[in-house]
Short mmCIF file of C-alpha atoms and ligand atoms in Angstrom, two decimals:
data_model
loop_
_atom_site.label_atom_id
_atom_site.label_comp_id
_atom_site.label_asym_id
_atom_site.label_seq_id
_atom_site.Cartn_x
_atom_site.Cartn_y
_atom_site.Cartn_z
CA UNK S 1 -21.50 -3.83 -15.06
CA UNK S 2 -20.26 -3.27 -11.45
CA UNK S 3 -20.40 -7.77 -11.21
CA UNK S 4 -18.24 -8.06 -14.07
CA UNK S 5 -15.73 -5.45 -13.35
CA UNK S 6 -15.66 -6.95 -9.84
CA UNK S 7 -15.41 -10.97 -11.31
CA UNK S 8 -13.23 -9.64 -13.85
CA UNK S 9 -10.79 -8.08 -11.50
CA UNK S 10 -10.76 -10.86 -9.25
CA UNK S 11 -10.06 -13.50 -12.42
CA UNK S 12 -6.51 -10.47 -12.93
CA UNK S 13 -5.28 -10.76 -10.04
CA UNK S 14 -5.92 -14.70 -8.58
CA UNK S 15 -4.49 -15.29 -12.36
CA UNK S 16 -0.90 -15.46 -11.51
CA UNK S 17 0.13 -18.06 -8.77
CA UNK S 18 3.50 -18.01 -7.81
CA UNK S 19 4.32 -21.75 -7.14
CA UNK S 20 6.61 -21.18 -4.36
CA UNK S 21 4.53 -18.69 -2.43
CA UNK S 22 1.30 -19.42 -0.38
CA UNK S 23 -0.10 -16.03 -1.40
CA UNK S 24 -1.38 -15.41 -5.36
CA UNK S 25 0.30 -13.02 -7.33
CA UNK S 26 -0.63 -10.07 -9.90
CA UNK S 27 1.65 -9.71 -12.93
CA UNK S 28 2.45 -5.55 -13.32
CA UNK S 29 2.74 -4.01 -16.35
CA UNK S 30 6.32 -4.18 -16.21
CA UNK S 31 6.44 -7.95 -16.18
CA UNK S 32 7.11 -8.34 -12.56
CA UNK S 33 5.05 -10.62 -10.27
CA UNK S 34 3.90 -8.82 -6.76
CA UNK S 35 2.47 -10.90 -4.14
CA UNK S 36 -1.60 -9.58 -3.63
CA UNK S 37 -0.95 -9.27 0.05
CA UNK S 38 1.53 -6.77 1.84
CA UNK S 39 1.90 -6.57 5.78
CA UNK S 40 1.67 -2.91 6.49
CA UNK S 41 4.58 -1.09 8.79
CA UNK S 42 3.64 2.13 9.02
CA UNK S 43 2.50 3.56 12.68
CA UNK S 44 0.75 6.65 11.97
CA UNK S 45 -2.81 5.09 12.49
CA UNK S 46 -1.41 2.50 14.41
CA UNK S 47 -1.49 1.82 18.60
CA UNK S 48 0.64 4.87 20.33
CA UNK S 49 2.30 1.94 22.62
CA UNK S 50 3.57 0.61 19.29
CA UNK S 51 7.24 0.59 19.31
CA UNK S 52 9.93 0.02 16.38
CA UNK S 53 11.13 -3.76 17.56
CA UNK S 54 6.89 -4.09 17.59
CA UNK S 55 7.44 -3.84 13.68
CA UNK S 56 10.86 -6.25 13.76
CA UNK S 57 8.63 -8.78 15.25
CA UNK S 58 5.45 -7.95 13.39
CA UNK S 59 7.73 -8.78 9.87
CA UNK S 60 9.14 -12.16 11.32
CA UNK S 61 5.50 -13.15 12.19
CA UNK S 62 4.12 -12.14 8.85
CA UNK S 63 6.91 -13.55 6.87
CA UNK S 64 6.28 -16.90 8.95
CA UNK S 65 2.49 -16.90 8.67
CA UNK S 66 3.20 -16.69 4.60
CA UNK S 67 3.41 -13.40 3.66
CA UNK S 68 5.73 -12.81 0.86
CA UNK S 69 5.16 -8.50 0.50
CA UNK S 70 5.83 -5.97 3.34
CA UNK S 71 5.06 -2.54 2.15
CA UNK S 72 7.94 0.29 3.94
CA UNK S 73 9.28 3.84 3.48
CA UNK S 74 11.72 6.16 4.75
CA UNK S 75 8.82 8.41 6.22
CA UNK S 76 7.89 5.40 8.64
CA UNK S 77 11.57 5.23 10.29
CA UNK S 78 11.54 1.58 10.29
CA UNK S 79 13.25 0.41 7.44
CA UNK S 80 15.96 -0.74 9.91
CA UNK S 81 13.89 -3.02 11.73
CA UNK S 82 11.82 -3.97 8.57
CA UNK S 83 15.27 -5.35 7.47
CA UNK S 84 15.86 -7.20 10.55
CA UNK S 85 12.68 -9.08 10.82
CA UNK S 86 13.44 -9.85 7.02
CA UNK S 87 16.90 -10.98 8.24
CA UNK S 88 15.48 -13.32 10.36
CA UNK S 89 13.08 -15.11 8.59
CA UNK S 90 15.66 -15.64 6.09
CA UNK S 91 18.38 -16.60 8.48
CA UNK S 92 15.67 -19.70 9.98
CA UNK S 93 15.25 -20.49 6.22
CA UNK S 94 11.25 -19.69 6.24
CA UNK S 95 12.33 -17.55 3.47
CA UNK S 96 14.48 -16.44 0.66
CA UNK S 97 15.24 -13.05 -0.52
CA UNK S 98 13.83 -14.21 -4.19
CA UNK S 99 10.84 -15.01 -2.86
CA UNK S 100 10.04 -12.40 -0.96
CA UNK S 101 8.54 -8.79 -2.12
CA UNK S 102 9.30 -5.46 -0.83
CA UNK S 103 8.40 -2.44 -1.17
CA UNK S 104 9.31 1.22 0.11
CA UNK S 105 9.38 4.88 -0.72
CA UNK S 106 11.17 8.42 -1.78
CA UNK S 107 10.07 11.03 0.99
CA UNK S 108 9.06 14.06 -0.16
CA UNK S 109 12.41 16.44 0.51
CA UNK S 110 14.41 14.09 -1.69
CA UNK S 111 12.94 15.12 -5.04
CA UNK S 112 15.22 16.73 -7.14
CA UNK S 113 16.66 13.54 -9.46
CA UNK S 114 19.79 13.88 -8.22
CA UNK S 115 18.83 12.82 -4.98
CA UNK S 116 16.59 10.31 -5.57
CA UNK S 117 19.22 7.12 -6.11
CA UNK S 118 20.83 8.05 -3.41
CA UNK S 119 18.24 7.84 -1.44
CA UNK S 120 17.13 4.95 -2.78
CA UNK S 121 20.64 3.82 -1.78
CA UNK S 122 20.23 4.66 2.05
CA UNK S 123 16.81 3.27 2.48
CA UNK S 124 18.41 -0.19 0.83
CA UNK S 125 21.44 0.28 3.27
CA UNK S 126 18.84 0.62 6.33
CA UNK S 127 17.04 -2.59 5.11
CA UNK S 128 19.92 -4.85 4.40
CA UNK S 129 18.79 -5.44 0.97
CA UNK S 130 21.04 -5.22 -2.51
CA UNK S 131 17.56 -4.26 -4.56
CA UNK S 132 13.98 -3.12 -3.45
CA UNK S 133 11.08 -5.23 -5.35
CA UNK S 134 9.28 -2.04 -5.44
CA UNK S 135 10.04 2.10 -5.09
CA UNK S 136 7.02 4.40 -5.13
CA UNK S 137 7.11 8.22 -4.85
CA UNK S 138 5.60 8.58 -1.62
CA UNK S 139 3.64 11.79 -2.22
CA UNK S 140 3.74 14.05 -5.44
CA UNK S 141 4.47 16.75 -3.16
CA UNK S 142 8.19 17.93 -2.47
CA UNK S 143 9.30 19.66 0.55
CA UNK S 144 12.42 21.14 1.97
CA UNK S 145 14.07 19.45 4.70
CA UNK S 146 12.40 21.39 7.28
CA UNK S 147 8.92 20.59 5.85
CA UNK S 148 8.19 23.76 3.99
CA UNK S 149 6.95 23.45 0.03
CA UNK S 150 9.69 22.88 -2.48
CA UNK S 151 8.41 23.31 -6.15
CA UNK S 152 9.91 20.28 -7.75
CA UNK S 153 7.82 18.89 -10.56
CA UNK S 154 7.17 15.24 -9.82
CA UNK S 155 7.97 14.61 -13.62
CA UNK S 156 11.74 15.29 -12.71
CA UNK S 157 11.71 13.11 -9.91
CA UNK S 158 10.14 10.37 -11.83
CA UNK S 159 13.10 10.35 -13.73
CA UNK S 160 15.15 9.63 -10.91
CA UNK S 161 13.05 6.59 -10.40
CA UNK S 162 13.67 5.70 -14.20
CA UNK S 163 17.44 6.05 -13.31
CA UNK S 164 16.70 3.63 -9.92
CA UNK S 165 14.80 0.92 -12.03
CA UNK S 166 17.94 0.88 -15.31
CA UNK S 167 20.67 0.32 -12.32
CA UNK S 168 18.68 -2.54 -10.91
CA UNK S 169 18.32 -1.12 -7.55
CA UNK S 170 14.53 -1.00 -7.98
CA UNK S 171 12.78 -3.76 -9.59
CA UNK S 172 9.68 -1.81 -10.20
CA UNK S 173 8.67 1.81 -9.70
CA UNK S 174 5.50 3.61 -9.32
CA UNK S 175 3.84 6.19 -7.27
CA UNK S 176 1.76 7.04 -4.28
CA UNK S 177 -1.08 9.24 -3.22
CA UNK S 178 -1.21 10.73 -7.03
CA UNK S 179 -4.66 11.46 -8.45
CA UNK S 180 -5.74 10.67 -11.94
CA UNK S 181 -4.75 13.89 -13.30
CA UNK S 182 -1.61 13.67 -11.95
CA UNK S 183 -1.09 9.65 -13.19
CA UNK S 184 -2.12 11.03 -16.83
CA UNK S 185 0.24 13.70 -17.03
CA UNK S 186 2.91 11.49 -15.37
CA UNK S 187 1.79 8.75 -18.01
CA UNK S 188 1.56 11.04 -20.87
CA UNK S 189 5.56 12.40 -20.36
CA UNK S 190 7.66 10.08 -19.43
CA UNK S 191 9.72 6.74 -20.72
CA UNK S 192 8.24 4.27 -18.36
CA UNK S 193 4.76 3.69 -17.08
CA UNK S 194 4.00 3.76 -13.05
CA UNK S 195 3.12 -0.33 -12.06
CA UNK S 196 1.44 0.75 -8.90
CA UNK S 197 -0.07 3.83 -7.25
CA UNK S 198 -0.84 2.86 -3.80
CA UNK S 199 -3.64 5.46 -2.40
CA UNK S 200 -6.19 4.85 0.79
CA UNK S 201 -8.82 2.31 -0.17
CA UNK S 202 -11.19 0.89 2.08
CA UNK S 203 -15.50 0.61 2.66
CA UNK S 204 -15.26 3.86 4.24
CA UNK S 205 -13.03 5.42 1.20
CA UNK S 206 -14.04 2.90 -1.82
CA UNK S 207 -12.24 5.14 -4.80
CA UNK S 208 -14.19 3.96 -7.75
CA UNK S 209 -13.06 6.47 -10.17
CA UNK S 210 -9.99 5.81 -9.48
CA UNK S 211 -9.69 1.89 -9.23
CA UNK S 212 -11.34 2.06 -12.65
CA UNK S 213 -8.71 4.75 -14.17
CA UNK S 214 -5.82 2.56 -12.77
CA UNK S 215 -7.69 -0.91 -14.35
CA UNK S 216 -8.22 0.76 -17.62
CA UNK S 217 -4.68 1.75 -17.65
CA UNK S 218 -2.94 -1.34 -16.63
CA UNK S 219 -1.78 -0.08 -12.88
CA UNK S 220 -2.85 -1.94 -9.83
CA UNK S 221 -4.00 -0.01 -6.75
CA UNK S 222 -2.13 -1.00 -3.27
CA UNK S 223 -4.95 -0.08 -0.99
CA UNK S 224 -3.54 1.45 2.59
CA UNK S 225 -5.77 2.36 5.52
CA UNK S 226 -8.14 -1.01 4.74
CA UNK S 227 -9.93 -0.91 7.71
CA UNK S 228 -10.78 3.25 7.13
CA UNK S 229 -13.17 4.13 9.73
CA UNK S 230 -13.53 0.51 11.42
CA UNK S 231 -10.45 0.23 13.89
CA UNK S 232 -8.14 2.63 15.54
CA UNK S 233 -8.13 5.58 17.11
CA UNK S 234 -11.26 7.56 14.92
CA UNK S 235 -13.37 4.61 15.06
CA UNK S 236 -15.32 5.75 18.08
CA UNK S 237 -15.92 9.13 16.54
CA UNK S 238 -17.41 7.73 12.87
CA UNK S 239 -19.67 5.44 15.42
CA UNK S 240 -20.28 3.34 12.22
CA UNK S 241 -22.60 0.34 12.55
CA UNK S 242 -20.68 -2.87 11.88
CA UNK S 243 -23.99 -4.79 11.80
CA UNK S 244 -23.62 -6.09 8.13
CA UNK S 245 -19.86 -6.74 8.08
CA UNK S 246 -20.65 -8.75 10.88
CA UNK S 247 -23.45 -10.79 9.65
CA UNK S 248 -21.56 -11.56 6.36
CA UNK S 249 -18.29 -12.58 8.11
CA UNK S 250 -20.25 -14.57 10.50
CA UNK S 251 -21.75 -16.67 6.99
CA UNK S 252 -18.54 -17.48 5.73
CA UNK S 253 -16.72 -18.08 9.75
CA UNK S 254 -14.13 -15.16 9.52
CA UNK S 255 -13.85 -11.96 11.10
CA UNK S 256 -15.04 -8.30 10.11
CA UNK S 257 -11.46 -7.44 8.92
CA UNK S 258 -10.94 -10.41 7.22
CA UNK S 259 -14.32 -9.50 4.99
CA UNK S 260 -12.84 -6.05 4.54
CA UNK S 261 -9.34 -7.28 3.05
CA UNK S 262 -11.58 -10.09 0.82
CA UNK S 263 -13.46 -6.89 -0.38
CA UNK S 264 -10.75 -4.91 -0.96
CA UNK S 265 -8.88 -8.38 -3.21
CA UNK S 266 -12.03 -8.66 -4.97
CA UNK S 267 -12.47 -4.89 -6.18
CA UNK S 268 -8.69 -5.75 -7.63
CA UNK S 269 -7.20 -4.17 -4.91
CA UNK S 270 -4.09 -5.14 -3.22
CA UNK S 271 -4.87 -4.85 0.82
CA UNK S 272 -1.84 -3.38 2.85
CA UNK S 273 -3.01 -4.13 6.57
CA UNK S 274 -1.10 -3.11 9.28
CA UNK S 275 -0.96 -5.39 12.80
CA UNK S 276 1.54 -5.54 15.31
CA UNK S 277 -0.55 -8.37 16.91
CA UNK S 278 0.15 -11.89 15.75
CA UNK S 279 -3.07 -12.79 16.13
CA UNK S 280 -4.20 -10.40 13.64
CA UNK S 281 -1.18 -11.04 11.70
CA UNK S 282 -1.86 -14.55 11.03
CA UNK S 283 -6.09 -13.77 10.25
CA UNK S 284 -5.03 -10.73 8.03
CA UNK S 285 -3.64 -13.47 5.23
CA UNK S 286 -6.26 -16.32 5.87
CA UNK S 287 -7.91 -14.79 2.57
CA UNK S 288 -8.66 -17.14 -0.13
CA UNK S 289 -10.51 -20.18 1.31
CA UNK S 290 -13.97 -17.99 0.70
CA UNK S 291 -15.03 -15.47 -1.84
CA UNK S 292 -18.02 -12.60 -1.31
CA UNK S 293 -20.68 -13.04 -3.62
CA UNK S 294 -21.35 -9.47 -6.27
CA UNK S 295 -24.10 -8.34 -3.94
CA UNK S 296 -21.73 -8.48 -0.89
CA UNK S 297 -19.10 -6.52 -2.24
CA UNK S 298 -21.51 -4.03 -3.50
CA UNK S 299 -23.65 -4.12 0.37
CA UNK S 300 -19.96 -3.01 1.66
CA UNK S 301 -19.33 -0.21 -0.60
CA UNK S 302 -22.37 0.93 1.00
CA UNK S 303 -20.77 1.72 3.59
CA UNK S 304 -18.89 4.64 1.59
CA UNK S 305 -18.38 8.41 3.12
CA UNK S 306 -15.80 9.70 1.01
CA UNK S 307 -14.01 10.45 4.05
CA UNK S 308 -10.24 10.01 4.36
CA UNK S 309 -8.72 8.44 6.82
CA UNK S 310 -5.08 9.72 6.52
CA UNK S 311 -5.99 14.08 4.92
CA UNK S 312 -2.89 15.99 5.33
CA UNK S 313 -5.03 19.16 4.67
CA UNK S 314 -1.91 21.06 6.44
CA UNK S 315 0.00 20.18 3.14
CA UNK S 316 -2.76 21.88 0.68
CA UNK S 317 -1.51 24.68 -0.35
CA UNK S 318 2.12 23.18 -1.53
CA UNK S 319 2.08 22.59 -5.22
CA UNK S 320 1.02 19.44 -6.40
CA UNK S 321 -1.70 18.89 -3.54
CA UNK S 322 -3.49 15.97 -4.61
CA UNK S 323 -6.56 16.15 -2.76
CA UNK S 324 -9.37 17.91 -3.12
CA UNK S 325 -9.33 19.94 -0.39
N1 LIG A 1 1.32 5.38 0.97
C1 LIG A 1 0.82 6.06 1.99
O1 LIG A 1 0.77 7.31 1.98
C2 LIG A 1 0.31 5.31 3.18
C3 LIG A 1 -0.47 5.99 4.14
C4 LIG A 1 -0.95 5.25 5.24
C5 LIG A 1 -0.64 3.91 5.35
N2 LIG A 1 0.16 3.28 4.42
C6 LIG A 1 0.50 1.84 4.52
O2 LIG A 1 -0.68 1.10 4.76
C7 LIG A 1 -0.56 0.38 5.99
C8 LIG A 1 -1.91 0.21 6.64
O3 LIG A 1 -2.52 1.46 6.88
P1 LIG A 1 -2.93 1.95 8.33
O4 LIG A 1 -1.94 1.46 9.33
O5 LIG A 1 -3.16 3.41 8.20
O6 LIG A 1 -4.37 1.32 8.57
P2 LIG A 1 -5.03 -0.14 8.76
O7 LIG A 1 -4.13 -1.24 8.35
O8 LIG A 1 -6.35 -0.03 8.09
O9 LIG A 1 -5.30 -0.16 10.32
C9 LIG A 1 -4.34 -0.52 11.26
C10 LIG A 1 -5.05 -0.73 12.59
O10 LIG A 1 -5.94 -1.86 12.47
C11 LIG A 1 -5.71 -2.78 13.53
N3 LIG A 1 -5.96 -4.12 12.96
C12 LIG A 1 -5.17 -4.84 12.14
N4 LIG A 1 -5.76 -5.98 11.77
C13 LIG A 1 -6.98 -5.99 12.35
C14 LIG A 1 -8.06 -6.92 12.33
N5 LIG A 1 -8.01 -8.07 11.63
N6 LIG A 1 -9.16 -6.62 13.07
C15 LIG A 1 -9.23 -5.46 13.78
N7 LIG A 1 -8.24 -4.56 13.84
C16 LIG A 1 -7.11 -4.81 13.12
C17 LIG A 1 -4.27 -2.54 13.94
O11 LIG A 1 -4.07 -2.85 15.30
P3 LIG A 1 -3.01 -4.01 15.77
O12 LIG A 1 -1.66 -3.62 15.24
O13 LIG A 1 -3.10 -3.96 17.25
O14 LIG A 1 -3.51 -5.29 15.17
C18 LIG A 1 -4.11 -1.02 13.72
O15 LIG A 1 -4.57 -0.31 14.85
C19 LIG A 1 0.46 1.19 6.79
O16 LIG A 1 1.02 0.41 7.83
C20 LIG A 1 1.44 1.56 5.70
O17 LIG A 1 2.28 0.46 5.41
C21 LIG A 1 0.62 3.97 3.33
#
């Protein structure tokens, strides 16, 4: 069962090639097409000598080595430079607006749904852009502006995102960091369906209950942290044993990350990795000339502790929590 659902996700999402773009698309369940490959600009996990032109240049670079999706918020403070490197690429014709995908998110102290187009409005206004290929709400939480809980019911803010997606200034809308539960009663109450909830998914954190929920119910999973445990600053302390990732990236001539994003594409996932390092930018979308065989995929969810990499336990007593604990 676990080979078909793994053959049978890959078939989904390699189904819909956008002719103008290197990278395959997925078709949402809004119609939309969403490249299956998004360079990730947050910092929070990332190198602390990263700086914010790090992430203008990291965009150009991804944008030139063919990525068509670069995955933003207003939490990561970058939108401005995100814009910029976007700017650029279109500006030395390497690419158009049209055919490029992006995505960003509602912080949690703007969720009341009279804030959330205008919000919506400022993130566009720090990115240069007229429309955003993709809102999510970042968090179900809300807070105040100082950080402390708010108790608005992410069912009102959704709304807000309806409102963003009928004025055109959102293309698609979904959600972030929401747990089954919290999809269903999202699902079960309001006019339009999420198209995405992007939560942490990588060999370290492989989510199968919830990659099924979101497959049975027509939403694709944007996978962030796709290197869990394997790179940055925890790594040394998880002292995991990259033995096999090694031995099967060594069989098909790529590197252990590339395996993990392949993994990640094959378990229908859509792999957000972050780089800075153009190197790594360019190796992090070398993707589809190989494919992991069933027994691979299932070796590297071996490698499975259930262990987040990005737990904001200080948040777990606000309402709406999503996490266990
Ligand atoms: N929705 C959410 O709540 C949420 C939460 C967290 C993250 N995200 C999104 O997901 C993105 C990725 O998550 P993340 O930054 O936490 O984790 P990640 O992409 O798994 O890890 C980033 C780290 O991996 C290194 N790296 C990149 N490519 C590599 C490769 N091929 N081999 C070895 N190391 C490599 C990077 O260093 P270099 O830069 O030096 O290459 C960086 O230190 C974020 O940037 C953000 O866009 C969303």
């Amino acid at each position: 069962m676990a080979a078909l659902v793994s053959t049978v996700a890959l078939l989904a999402l390699l189904y819909m090639v956008a002719a103008e773009s290197q990278v395959p698309c997925v078709q949402l369940n809004d119609g939309n097409l969403m490249p299956i490959v998004a360079l990730g600009t947050g910092r929070s996990t990332a190198k602390e000598s990263d700086t914010l032109d790090d992430v203008r240049k990291a965009v150009f670079y991804a944008l030139e080595a063919g990525y068509r999706h670069i995955d933003t918020a207003a939490a990561y403070g970058d939108e401005e430079q995100v814009g910029q490197g976007i700017a650029e690429a279109i500006a030395k014709n390497i690419v158009t607006r049209d055919n490029i995908f992006v995505t960003t998110k509602l912080w949690n102290d703007k969720h009341r749904r009279e804030q959330v187009v205008p919000a919506l409005r400022e993130s566009l206004s720090r990115l240069g852009l007229d429309y955003i290929d993709l809102f999510l709400i970042h968090f179900p939480i809300s807070m105040k502006e100082d950080g402390s809980p708010d108790y608005v019911d992410y069912l009102e803010t959704w709304q807000g995102m309806e409102e963003a997606k009928t004025l055109g200034l959102a293309r698609s809308i979904g959600v972030s960091n929401f747990n089954i539960e919290q999809l269903q009663r999202l699902m079960a109450n309001s006019k339009l369906q999420p198209v995405v909830n992007e939560v942490e998914v990588s060999p370290t954190f492989t989510q199968e209950p919830m990659i099924g929920f979101c497959m049975e119910n027509g939403i694709v999973v944007m996978g962030f942290s796709p290197f869990g445990y394997f790179v940055g600053r925890d790594s040394a302390k998880q002292n995991l044993d990259k033995t096999v990732l090694i031995q099967i990236a060594d069989k098909y001539g790529k590197s252990f990350g590339q395996v993990i994003l392949r993994y990640l594409l094959q378990r229908g996932v859509i792999p957000i990795p972050k780089s800075t390092n153009q190197k790594r930018i360019i190796e992090n979308i070398d993707l589809f000339d190989f494919a992991l065989t069933d027994e691979e995929v299932a070796t590297i969810s071996r490698y499975n502790t259930n262990n987040r990499v990005i737990h904001p336990v200080e948040w777990k007593d606000y309402p709406f929590y999503p996490y266990e604990n």
